[in-house]
Amino acid sequence: MANQTDLLDAVRAALSNADADKLLPLCRKLESNVVIIINGHEQSVAHHVAALLNGIRCVEALIKKLGPGCLTCINKSYNTHVHLAALYQEQDWMKVIHRALGSDCFHQPGQFQRTAIHWAAENKLSNSSLKWLVKKLGTACLSVRDEHGNTPVHLAALCQGEDSMQFFKSVLGSDCFHQPGQFQRTAIHWAATNGVNNATWKWLVSDCGSDCLTVKDEHENTPIHLAAWRQGEESIKICASQLGFECFHQEGQHGRTAVHFAAMNELYNSSLEVLISICGPKCLSVKDSYGTTPAHLAAQYKDLDSLRLVVKSLGDSVFELVDNEGKTVADYAENNAEHRHRMLQWIQEYRRQQQSLPEKMDDLQLQKQQQESPNKDGQGPAKKLKIDPNFTKWDFLLDGQGKKQKIGEGAFGKVYKALTDKHQTVAVKIVYLQANGGTESVNAAIERELFEVSILRGMQHHNILKFIKAERYKKHMLSIFTELIAGQSLYDLMQKQQKPFDESAVKDFSRQICTALNYLHNRDPATLHRDIKCSNIMLNHKGVIKLIDFGLAKEILTSIVGSYTFCGTVCFMAPSCSATRPQSCTRPRVTCGRLAAPFSKC
């Protein structure tokens, strides 16, 4: 008993180490085809030997010691030694089995109702066993289907090289490549999913012609979709040369294009990269029937380099993409089994940097403005900041939770951070309008304010907010774009300090405010601010005061609801505004007012 136990331990060790030389003498001592567990696989010694490189002498020893019957017992997957040897070994092994059992053993079905010929077609080491079996058994064995409907031709297209395809053509003709198998896929479909190399697929496309690329399986997928999913850049370029770029926009399963499938390609990044260059970045935002974009799928299936490419291609808007369930790209990254942690850390850091970008850009703009200012004391008008107003698209900047970055909020609207297609960060105030006075009143008021903003754009002073432009936003909204200021209002600063500013600060702020007002009132025609208060006075990181919010939203509402409606902040309004009389802009009416009180009690 002790000797038998020691023998089995030695057999296990030799099989675990794939040591055929040590196993050979042990096989000659075995009394039975004992079942043992190696690397989690529980099966007989003969089954284990079938996968052993250079183990042909071991199987001969087993046949001699235990008889040919050791080759016919089945494992838990219903496979015999014959099936496994066809999968892992070359033709010499088939000859040994044939001498021991004859030809019938090669026709016996195993797992998935596959014969030895099916398993030989999946042999990735060599196709010599497949060729030998076909020559020995006849070409009819290549037409036998497994329980999924696949023939050895389909399986070889998935697992083997072009030499096997040439062999099939020589014995069956090219028609065998067009026969449908599982999922109604032809050999061309299966070759497109061969992730090891694309030589088989290239050969089939060349032999069968470009029309084979347009055949759809039962899921509506063509070989183009499958090649994008499992192969690299070269296969994509072959498709383009055969059918043109339009083929990449054709919808397959779930309404997905080749770009969607490339975004799920976990083997190659190059397929997605070349498709972006061919189809343009917009292809990453195309939605399938679930509302899922290639950007979502790349976050779930690919690595961090691919996510960086997607973000570089689409910009910050990529994080605003949501599927039909409201899930974002970051949500899909949560499901990335291999790269989840790195992706989420990168997304968080990227958003943090984007949040700090406006402040950095504002500081750079201020430095440049101060360098270009003609007056050393900073009281004169500065040269125009180079903020490009000719942008046509813009997107809200998002915070770490994927929400719009809100700067402020008032009775008439909300202010957010935004990024334009000129790659500049700006502030955008969204004014929400209620059409109480009718659509015509809303339209007239908006047109009037658009004209006023066009005038305000001409203001160039380092203590005054730079207006960029205004435009309609949706049906009853107006968006007003201004420079983005890095800083806080005097009101917010006092709230955080929980005390008023000291006298020197009040004097400095008052001087800057009066300088700005003097500039406004001496324009031709004069410009009135109408709402000077601490919440409308910003202090940036350089200690420079900025007047913001010229009461445009109030003017719009006043125009809509009636000329005599009272709108404004009572304690800080110009006297003419609080008189509830129609306004006139024929002369300046804004007064500096209660400077000491606002700075101490706001």
XYZ file of C-alpha atoms in Angstrom:
602
model
C 0.000 0.000 0.000
C 2.822 2.370 0.913
C 4.586 1.625 -2.378
C 1.386 2.308 -4.357
C 0.887 5.627 -2.551
C 4.459 6.637 -3.219
C 3.996 5.672 -6.872
C 0.912 7.856 -7.258
C 2.665 10.760 -5.562
C 5.528 10.386 -8.013
C 3.083 10.259 -10.952
C 1.390 13.434 -9.738
C 4.725 15.197 -9.396
C 5.870 14.174 -12.876
C 2.579 15.249 -14.487
C 2.507 18.535 -12.558
C 6.010 19.298 -13.815
C 5.224 18.017 -17.345
C 8.263 15.768 -17.058
C 7.756 12.956 -19.594
C 11.124 11.360 -18.866
C 10.324 10.840 -15.172
C 6.770 9.744 -15.955
C 7.728 6.999 -18.431
C 9.085 4.426 -15.918
C 6.182 5.190 -13.574
C 3.632 4.386 -16.296
C 5.218 0.952 -16.659
C 4.517 0.267 -12.963
C 0.858 1.375 -12.797
C -1.668 -1.361 -12.089
C -4.699 0.630 -13.277
C -5.680 3.778 -15.124
C -6.135 5.588 -11.825
C -7.988 8.915 -11.592
C -5.928 11.745 -10.102
C -6.215 15.528 -9.855
C -3.601 17.663 -11.606
C -3.947 21.460 -11.695
C -7.624 21.178 -10.796
C -8.444 18.604 -13.496
C -9.778 15.289 -12.177
C -9.329 12.540 -14.762
C -7.393 9.362 -15.491
C -3.653 9.175 -15.979
C -4.255 8.415 -19.675
C -6.233 11.668 -20.027
C -3.450 13.656 -18.357
C -0.818 12.055 -20.577
C -2.791 13.118 -23.688
C -1.847 16.744 -22.992
C 1.790 16.008 -22.161
C 4.388 17.346 -24.578
C 6.756 14.587 -25.765
C 4.603 12.058 -23.933
C 4.070 9.642 -26.825
C 6.327 6.994 -25.235
C 4.258 7.285 -22.045
C 1.009 6.500 -23.869
C 2.670 3.554 -25.579
C 3.749 2.314 -22.144
C 0.192 2.669 -20.813
C -1.249 0.756 -23.766
C 1.279 -2.018 -23.246
C 0.740 -2.152 -19.457
C -3.032 -1.540 -19.182
C -4.291 -2.393 -22.656
C -5.973 -0.231 -25.360
C -9.044 0.185 -23.148
C -7.262 2.861 -21.144
C -7.695 5.136 -24.175
C -11.499 4.815 -24.282
C -12.595 5.722 -20.749
C -14.296 9.112 -20.497
C -13.683 12.029 -18.154
C -16.276 14.372 -16.652
C -16.506 16.244 -19.947
C -17.298 12.991 -21.834
C -13.978 13.110 -23.663
C -11.618 10.168 -24.099
C -7.844 10.132 -24.441
C -8.460 10.114 -28.210
C -10.277 13.463 -28.166
C -7.649 15.146 -26.002
C -4.763 13.756 -28.038
C -6.371 15.147 -31.215
C -6.599 18.533 -29.482
C -3.024 18.657 -28.192
C -0.816 16.301 -30.211
C 0.535 15.767 -33.728
C -0.096 13.034 -36.304
C 2.374 10.511 -34.817
C 0.109 10.266 -31.775
C -2.903 9.601 -34.055
C -0.981 6.742 -35.645
C -0.315 5.161 -32.239
C -4.018 5.374 -31.351
C -5.018 3.995 -34.745
C -2.783 0.969 -34.272
C -4.317 0.342 -30.849
C -8.003 0.996 -31.552
C -8.572 1.256 -35.297
C -10.470 4.027 -37.138
C -13.822 3.854 -35.348
C -12.508 5.589 -32.236
C -12.022 8.792 -34.231
C -15.762 8.970 -35.012
C -16.905 8.626 -31.395
C -18.515 11.862 -30.110
C -17.280 13.515 -26.950
C -18.038 16.886 -25.363
C -20.418 18.999 -27.470
C -20.859 15.912 -29.685
C -17.457 16.596 -31.204
C -15.395 13.851 -32.786
C -11.609 13.623 -32.851
C -11.719 15.493 -36.170
C -13.462 18.457 -34.515
C -10.876 18.497 -31.737
C -8.007 18.213 -34.210
C -9.435 21.298 -35.960
C -9.010 23.192 -32.672
C -5.406 22.059 -32.228
C -3.427 25.321 -32.038
C -0.055 23.565 -31.967
C -0.265 21.871 -35.347
C -2.721 20.892 -38.080
C -0.884 17.655 -38.869
C -3.377 15.555 -36.873
C -6.277 17.150 -38.753
C -4.726 16.477 -42.142
C -3.839 12.884 -41.219
C -7.363 12.160 -39.954
C -9.014 13.579 -43.079
C -6.765 11.538 -45.332
C -7.381 8.419 -43.246
C -11.151 8.816 -42.768
C -12.181 10.664 -45.922
C -13.470 14.201 -46.542
C -16.976 13.341 -45.303
C -15.696 13.729 -41.740
C -15.316 17.470 -42.407
C -19.093 17.835 -42.894
C -20.066 16.372 -39.515
C -21.594 18.994 -37.228
C -21.270 19.202 -33.460
C -24.225 20.026 -31.209
C -23.769 23.739 -31.976
C -23.894 23.196 -35.731
C -20.181 23.717 -36.354
C -18.086 21.550 -38.665
C -14.307 21.091 -38.376
C -14.015 23.794 -41.050
C -15.594 26.394 -38.742
C -13.433 25.373 -35.791
C -10.211 25.395 -37.802
C -11.053 28.895 -39.094
C -11.256 30.005 -35.465
C -8.132 28.237 -34.197
C -5.727 27.477 -37.022
C -3.825 29.181 -39.828
C -4.226 29.710 -43.538
C -2.552 26.375 -44.321
C -5.636 24.571 -43.009
C -7.869 26.751 -45.191
C -5.805 25.918 -48.254
C -6.088 22.242 -47.338
C -9.887 22.467 -47.056
C -10.096 24.227 -50.398
C -8.034 21.487 -52.007
C -10.332 18.712 -50.735
C -13.743 20.457 -50.563
C -13.570 23.582 -52.686
C -14.308 27.155 -51.557
C -18.015 26.533 -50.989
C -17.264 25.010 -47.592
C -16.260 28.456 -46.314
C -19.747 29.852 -46.947
C -21.655 27.153 -45.027
C -23.290 28.539 -41.864
C -22.555 27.046 -38.476
C -23.345 28.181 -34.931
C -25.127 31.554 -34.845
C -25.372 31.231 -38.653
C -21.718 32.177 -38.866
C -19.572 31.133 -41.796
C -15.885 30.272 -41.663
C -15.214 33.933 -42.474
C -17.100 35.011 -39.345
C -15.179 32.538 -37.191
C -11.833 33.512 -38.673
C -12.648 37.142 -37.815
C -12.826 36.144 -34.143
C -9.393 34.482 -34.254
C -7.520 36.681 -31.808
C -4.147 34.962 -32.244
C -3.502 36.220 -35.776
C -5.441 37.434 -38.769
C -3.651 35.393 -41.436
C -6.564 32.951 -41.782
C -9.084 35.774 -42.106
C -6.955 37.637 -44.657
C -6.650 34.512 -46.769
C -10.391 33.816 -46.657
C -11.291 37.394 -47.607
C -8.861 37.224 -50.502
C -10.209 33.860 -51.662
C -13.931 34.496 -51.145
C -14.098 38.155 -52.190
C -15.322 41.284 -50.428
C -18.973 40.161 -50.489
C -18.207 37.658 -47.730
C -17.639 40.627 -45.399
C -21.264 41.769 -45.712
C -22.902 38.474 -44.677
C -24.733 38.809 -41.365
C -25.010 36.134 -38.696
C -28.176 35.585 -36.676
C -27.226 38.507 -34.438
C -26.927 40.865 -37.444
C -23.144 40.977 -37.107
C -20.863 40.847 -40.138
C -17.228 39.678 -40.149
C -16.343 43.390 -39.971
C -17.983 43.746 -36.554
C -16.282 40.584 -35.295
C -12.858 41.564 -36.639
C -13.153 44.934 -34.880
C -13.938 43.029 -31.686
C -11.103 40.468 -31.841
C -8.410 41.704 -34.221
C -6.120 44.673 -34.758
C -5.384 47.601 -37.023
C -4.443 45.592 -40.124
C -7.835 43.885 -40.310
C -9.612 47.236 -40.046
C -7.551 48.588 -42.932
C -8.367 45.504 -45.019
C -12.087 46.149 -44.499
C -11.636 49.779 -45.508
C -9.757 48.822 -48.668
C -12.409 46.250 -49.605
C -15.624 48.144 -48.827
C -14.741 51.752 -47.977
C -15.224 53.632 -44.733
C -19.026 53.371 -44.751
C -18.854 49.733 -43.690
C -17.770 50.832 -40.220
C -21.062 52.682 -39.695
C -23.259 49.652 -40.449
C -25.240 48.502 -37.434
C -24.966 44.999 -36.036
C -26.232 43.444 -32.805
C -28.028 45.935 -30.540
C -27.503 48.648 -33.156
C -23.757 48.646 -32.577
C -21.237 49.714 -35.188
C -17.713 48.421 -35.713
C -16.563 51.203 -33.392
C -18.669 49.778 -30.550
C -17.099 46.361 -31.125
C -13.584 47.816 -31.271
C -14.301 49.488 -27.930
C -14.928 45.995 -26.500
C -11.706 44.590 -28.003
C -9.638 43.502 -25.004
C -6.834 42.097 -27.177
C -5.817 45.073 -29.317
C -6.051 48.847 -28.811
C -5.036 49.573 -32.385
C -8.434 48.686 -33.868
C -10.165 51.463 -31.913
C -7.356 53.925 -32.601
C -7.506 53.463 -36.369
C -11.320 53.637 -36.417
C -11.240 56.970 -34.586
C -8.766 58.298 -37.143
C -10.919 57.009 -40.028
C -14.410 57.864 -38.766
C -13.607 60.898 -36.623
C -14.105 61.445 -32.877
C -17.894 61.677 -33.242
C -18.040 57.926 -33.819
C -17.306 57.524 -30.102
C -20.598 59.184 -29.140
C -22.908 57.107 -31.383
C -25.486 55.317 -29.243
C -26.675 51.730 -29.634
C -30.181 50.526 -28.788
C -29.330 50.734 -25.073
C -28.007 54.275 -25.372
C -24.480 52.942 -24.878
C -21.663 54.635 -26.774
C -18.205 53.295 -27.692
C -16.904 55.635 -24.981
C -18.930 53.723 -22.373
C -17.758 50.354 -23.678
C -14.108 51.409 -23.804
C -14.327 52.360 -20.125
C -15.740 48.934 -19.292
C -13.572 46.674 -21.439
C -10.311 48.396 -22.358
C -7.295 49.750 -20.511
C -6.432 53.221 -19.251
C -4.557 54.159 -22.433
C -7.733 53.665 -24.450
C -9.774 55.729 -22.002
C -7.222 58.530 -22.293
C -7.572 58.352 -26.083
C -11.358 58.584 -25.824
C -11.195 61.602 -23.501
C -8.595 63.255 -25.734
C -10.871 62.704 -28.743
C -14.137 63.928 -27.181
C -12.937 66.287 -24.470
C -14.785 66.821 -21.201
C -18.118 66.092 -22.903
C -17.305 62.381 -22.676
C -18.270 62.449 -18.994
C -21.701 63.872 -19.863
C -22.606 60.890 -22.054
C -25.323 58.767 -20.457
C -27.040 55.591 -21.596
C -30.769 54.901 -21.435
C -30.466 54.179 -17.705
C -28.567 57.388 -17.001
C -25.213 55.643 -16.508
C -22.071 57.610 -17.317
C -18.657 56.582 -18.613
C -17.423 56.571 -15.008
C -20.209 54.143 -14.088
C -19.050 51.776 -16.819
C -15.464 52.059 -15.598
C -16.737 50.703 -12.259
C -17.453 47.425 -14.091
C -13.991 47.096 -15.629
C -12.726 43.935 -13.957
C -9.024 44.441 -14.682
C -8.467 48.208 -14.849
C -11.244 49.538 -12.583
C -9.090 51.083 -9.852
C -6.609 52.775 -12.186
C -9.408 54.162 -14.344
C -11.407 55.581 -11.461
C -8.308 57.172 -9.933
C -7.424 58.731 -13.274
C -10.966 60.036 -13.822
C -10.979 61.601 -10.358
C -7.587 63.242 -10.925
C -8.589 64.428 -14.399
C -11.719 66.103 -13.036
C -9.734 67.699 -10.231
C -7.313 69.173 -12.747
C -10.177 70.407 -14.913
C -11.700 72.147 -11.907
C -8.437 73.977 -11.204
C -7.818 74.793 -14.875
C -10.122 77.856 -14.996
C -8.289 79.442 -12.051
C -4.897 78.832 -13.649
C -6.074 80.238 -16.962
C -7.567 83.282 -15.273
C -4.287 83.988 -13.467
C -2.375 83.741 -16.727
C -4.831 86.062 -18.454
C -4.584 88.574 -15.616
C -0.785 88.529 -15.712
C -0.831 89.121 -19.427
C -3.391 91.909 -19.077
C -1.351 93.658 -16.397
C 1.772 93.413 -18.538
C -0.062 95.008 -21.456
C -1.755 97.732 -19.337
C -0.629 101.234 -20.466
C -0.828 102.703 -16.938
C 1.426 101.520 -14.122
C -1.148 102.374 -11.435
C -3.683 100.044 -13.021
C -6.369 102.757 -13.142
C -6.478 103.166 -16.873
C -8.198 100.866 -19.336
C -6.273 97.696 -20.182
C -5.863 96.099 -23.549
C -8.456 93.588 -24.654
C -8.160 90.088 -23.212
C -7.741 87.476 -25.883
C -10.897 85.485 -25.231
C -12.221 84.174 -28.539
C -15.976 84.889 -28.796
C -16.327 82.986 -32.058
C -17.008 79.625 -30.479
C -19.984 77.659 -31.774
C -20.121 74.854 -29.233
C -19.657 74.697 -25.494
C -20.200 72.269 -22.644
C -20.663 72.587 -18.911
C -17.612 71.595 -16.857
C -18.395 68.805 -14.412
C -17.272 68.244 -10.858
C -16.011 65.012 -9.300
C -19.564 63.690 -9.018
C -20.332 64.347 -12.687
C -22.537 67.375 -11.940
C -22.327 70.813 -13.516
C -19.875 73.097 -11.696
C -22.091 75.859 -10.351
C -20.347 79.136 -9.548
C -23.321 81.051 -8.210
C -27.082 81.304 -8.113
C -29.517 84.182 -7.919
C -33.184 84.936 -8.298
C -32.898 85.189 -12.066
C -30.607 82.311 -12.986
C -27.535 80.227 -12.271
C -23.890 80.651 -13.258
C -21.758 77.686 -14.303
C -18.239 76.969 -15.507
C -18.070 76.017 -19.193
C -15.510 75.014 -21.816
C -15.788 76.258 -25.416
C -14.685 74.565 -28.612
C -11.880 77.146 -28.681
C -10.463 75.343 -25.622
C -11.132 78.308 -23.311
C -12.928 78.219 -19.993
C -15.669 80.782 -19.449
C -18.554 81.512 -17.105
C -22.077 81.129 -18.458
C -25.149 82.551 -16.775
C -28.344 80.702 -17.662
C -31.326 83.026 -17.266
C -34.660 81.237 -16.911
C -37.555 83.188 -18.384
C -41.254 82.833 -17.679
C -43.341 83.956 -20.612
C -45.896 85.819 -18.486
C -45.956 88.641 -20.948
C -46.295 86.335 -23.923
C -43.781 84.855 -26.329
C -43.465 88.129 -28.222
C -42.499 89.939 -25.022
C -39.876 87.314 -24.255
C -38.424 87.484 -27.751
C -38.363 91.279 -27.765
C -36.684 91.441 -24.363
C -34.085 88.875 -25.321
C -33.279 90.659 -28.569
C -32.842 93.894 -26.629
C -30.504 92.256 -24.136
C -28.497 90.585 -26.882
C -27.930 94.063 -28.250
C -26.924 95.358 -24.798
C -24.415 92.542 -24.370
C -22.931 93.423 -27.735
C -22.353 96.925 -26.320
C -20.959 95.618 -23.036
C -18.447 93.547 -24.983
C -16.721 96.803 -25.802
C -15.840 97.443 -22.153
C -12.113 96.909 -21.565
C -11.105 97.587 -17.984
C -9.213 95.384 -15.556
C -11.772 96.051 -12.781
C -14.768 95.090 -14.917
C -15.970 91.647 -15.877
C -15.254 90.867 -19.508
C -18.444 90.101 -21.474
C -17.984 87.665 -24.352
C -21.413 87.223 -25.909
C -24.997 86.104 -25.300
C -27.274 83.737 -27.161
C -30.589 81.945 -26.921
C -30.403 78.724 -24.916
C -33.310 76.392 -25.509
C -36.800 77.915 -25.727
C -37.156 80.204 -22.721
C -33.555 80.607 -21.624
C -30.755 83.030 -22.331
C -27.066 82.251 -21.890
C -24.668 85.115 -21.144
C -20.967 84.294 -21.484
C -18.283 86.148 -19.535
C -14.691 85.630 -18.513
C -14.168 83.190 -15.653
C -12.769 84.870 -12.538
C -10.681 82.969 -10.018
C -11.766 84.400 -6.690
C -14.778 85.074 -4.474
C -17.269 87.844 -3.903
C -16.752 90.306 -1.057
C -19.960 89.014 0.475
C -18.702 85.405 0.529
C -15.332 86.474 1.918
C -16.927 88.333 4.814
C -19.195 85.396 5.539
C -16.190 83.079 5.728
C -14.167 85.547 7.828
C -17.189 86.271 10.031
C -16.040 89.872 10.316
C -15.928 93.023 8.152
C -12.889 94.149 6.186
C -10.472 96.528 7.852
C -10.264 100.185 6.855
C -7.296 99.781 4.523
C -9.114 97.058 2.584
C -12.270 99.199 2.324
C -10.209 102.096 0.960
C -8.463 99.871 -1.579
C -11.689 98.236 -2.730
C -13.494 101.598 -2.913
C -10.723 103.094 -5.021
C -10.881 100.222 -7.504
C -14.684 100.305 -7.638
C -14.747 104.050 -8.227
C -12.107 103.672 -10.936
C -14.321 101.133 -12.697
C -17.451 103.274 -12.306
C -15.623 106.328 -13.577
C -14.664 104.355 -16.667
C -18.261 103.203 -17.164
C -19.804 106.643 -16.719
C -17.365 108.298 -19.080
C -18.145 105.971 -21.932
C -20.151 107.336 -24.833
C -22.936 106.539 -24.244
C -22.586 106.078 -20.486
C -22.987 102.589 -19.028
C -24.862 102.069 -15.748
C -24.227 99.119 -13.465
C -27.516 99.496 -11.483
C -26.780 96.889 -8.801
C -23.553 97.621 -6.899
C -23.402 95.336 -3.848
C -20.870 93.033 -2.242
C -22.205 89.887 -3.898
C -21.615 91.575 -7.281
C -18.027 92.575 -6.472
C -15.395 89.888 -6.944
C -11.903 89.846 -5.455
C -9.499 87.650 -7.394
C -6.334 85.946 -6.199
C -4.223 88.968 -7.127
C -6.240 91.383 -4.991
C -7.946 92.920 -8.037
C -11.606 93.946 -7.796
C -14.005 92.907 -10.572
C -17.501 94.326 -11.026
C -19.871 91.594 -12.179
C -23.596 91.177 -12.913
C -24.780 94.339 -14.638
C -28.387 93.537 -13.864
C -29.120 92.145 -17.304
C -31.374 89.407 -15.970
C -33.383 91.976 -14.014
C -33.745 94.101 -17.129
C -35.078 91.153 -19.101
C -37.665 90.345 -16.463
C -38.614 94.009 -16.213
C -39.135 94.164 -19.952
C -41.311 91.059 -19.922
C -43.582 91.770 -16.950
C -43.933 95.510 -17.502
C -42.007 98.748 -17.603
C -43.005 99.837 -14.123
C -42.237 96.583 -12.290
C -39.854 96.984 -9.363
C -36.749 94.766 -9.860
C -33.463 95.054 -8.007
C -31.729 95.045 -4.615
C -33.282 97.856 -2.569
C -30.352 99.006 -0.436
C -27.923 99.097 -3.323
C -29.971 100.406 -6.251
C -29.549 103.717 -7.977
C -32.268 106.156 -6.826
C -33.746 106.296 -10.312
C -34.204 102.506 -10.312
C -36.050 102.430 -6.975
C -38.507 105.140 -8.052
C -40.548 102.576 -10.043
C -40.566 104.867 -13.074
C -39.632 104.018 -16.625
C -35.841 103.976 -16.934
C -33.860 106.276 -19.126
C -30.225 105.914 -20.109
C -29.723 109.500 -21.269
C -27.310 110.273 -18.433
C -25.482 108.430 -15.629
C -27.627 107.684 -12.599
C -25.636 105.116 -10.640
C -24.143 106.417 -7.390
C -21.330 104.890 -5.420
C -23.643 104.886 -2.388
C -23.114 103.262 0.970
C -19.589 101.916 0.628
C -18.829 101.577 4.322
C -22.087 99.788 5.086
C -21.820 97.180 2.335
C -18.264 96.260 3.311
C -19.195 95.808 6.948
C -22.768 94.528 6.995
C -23.536 92.776 3.696
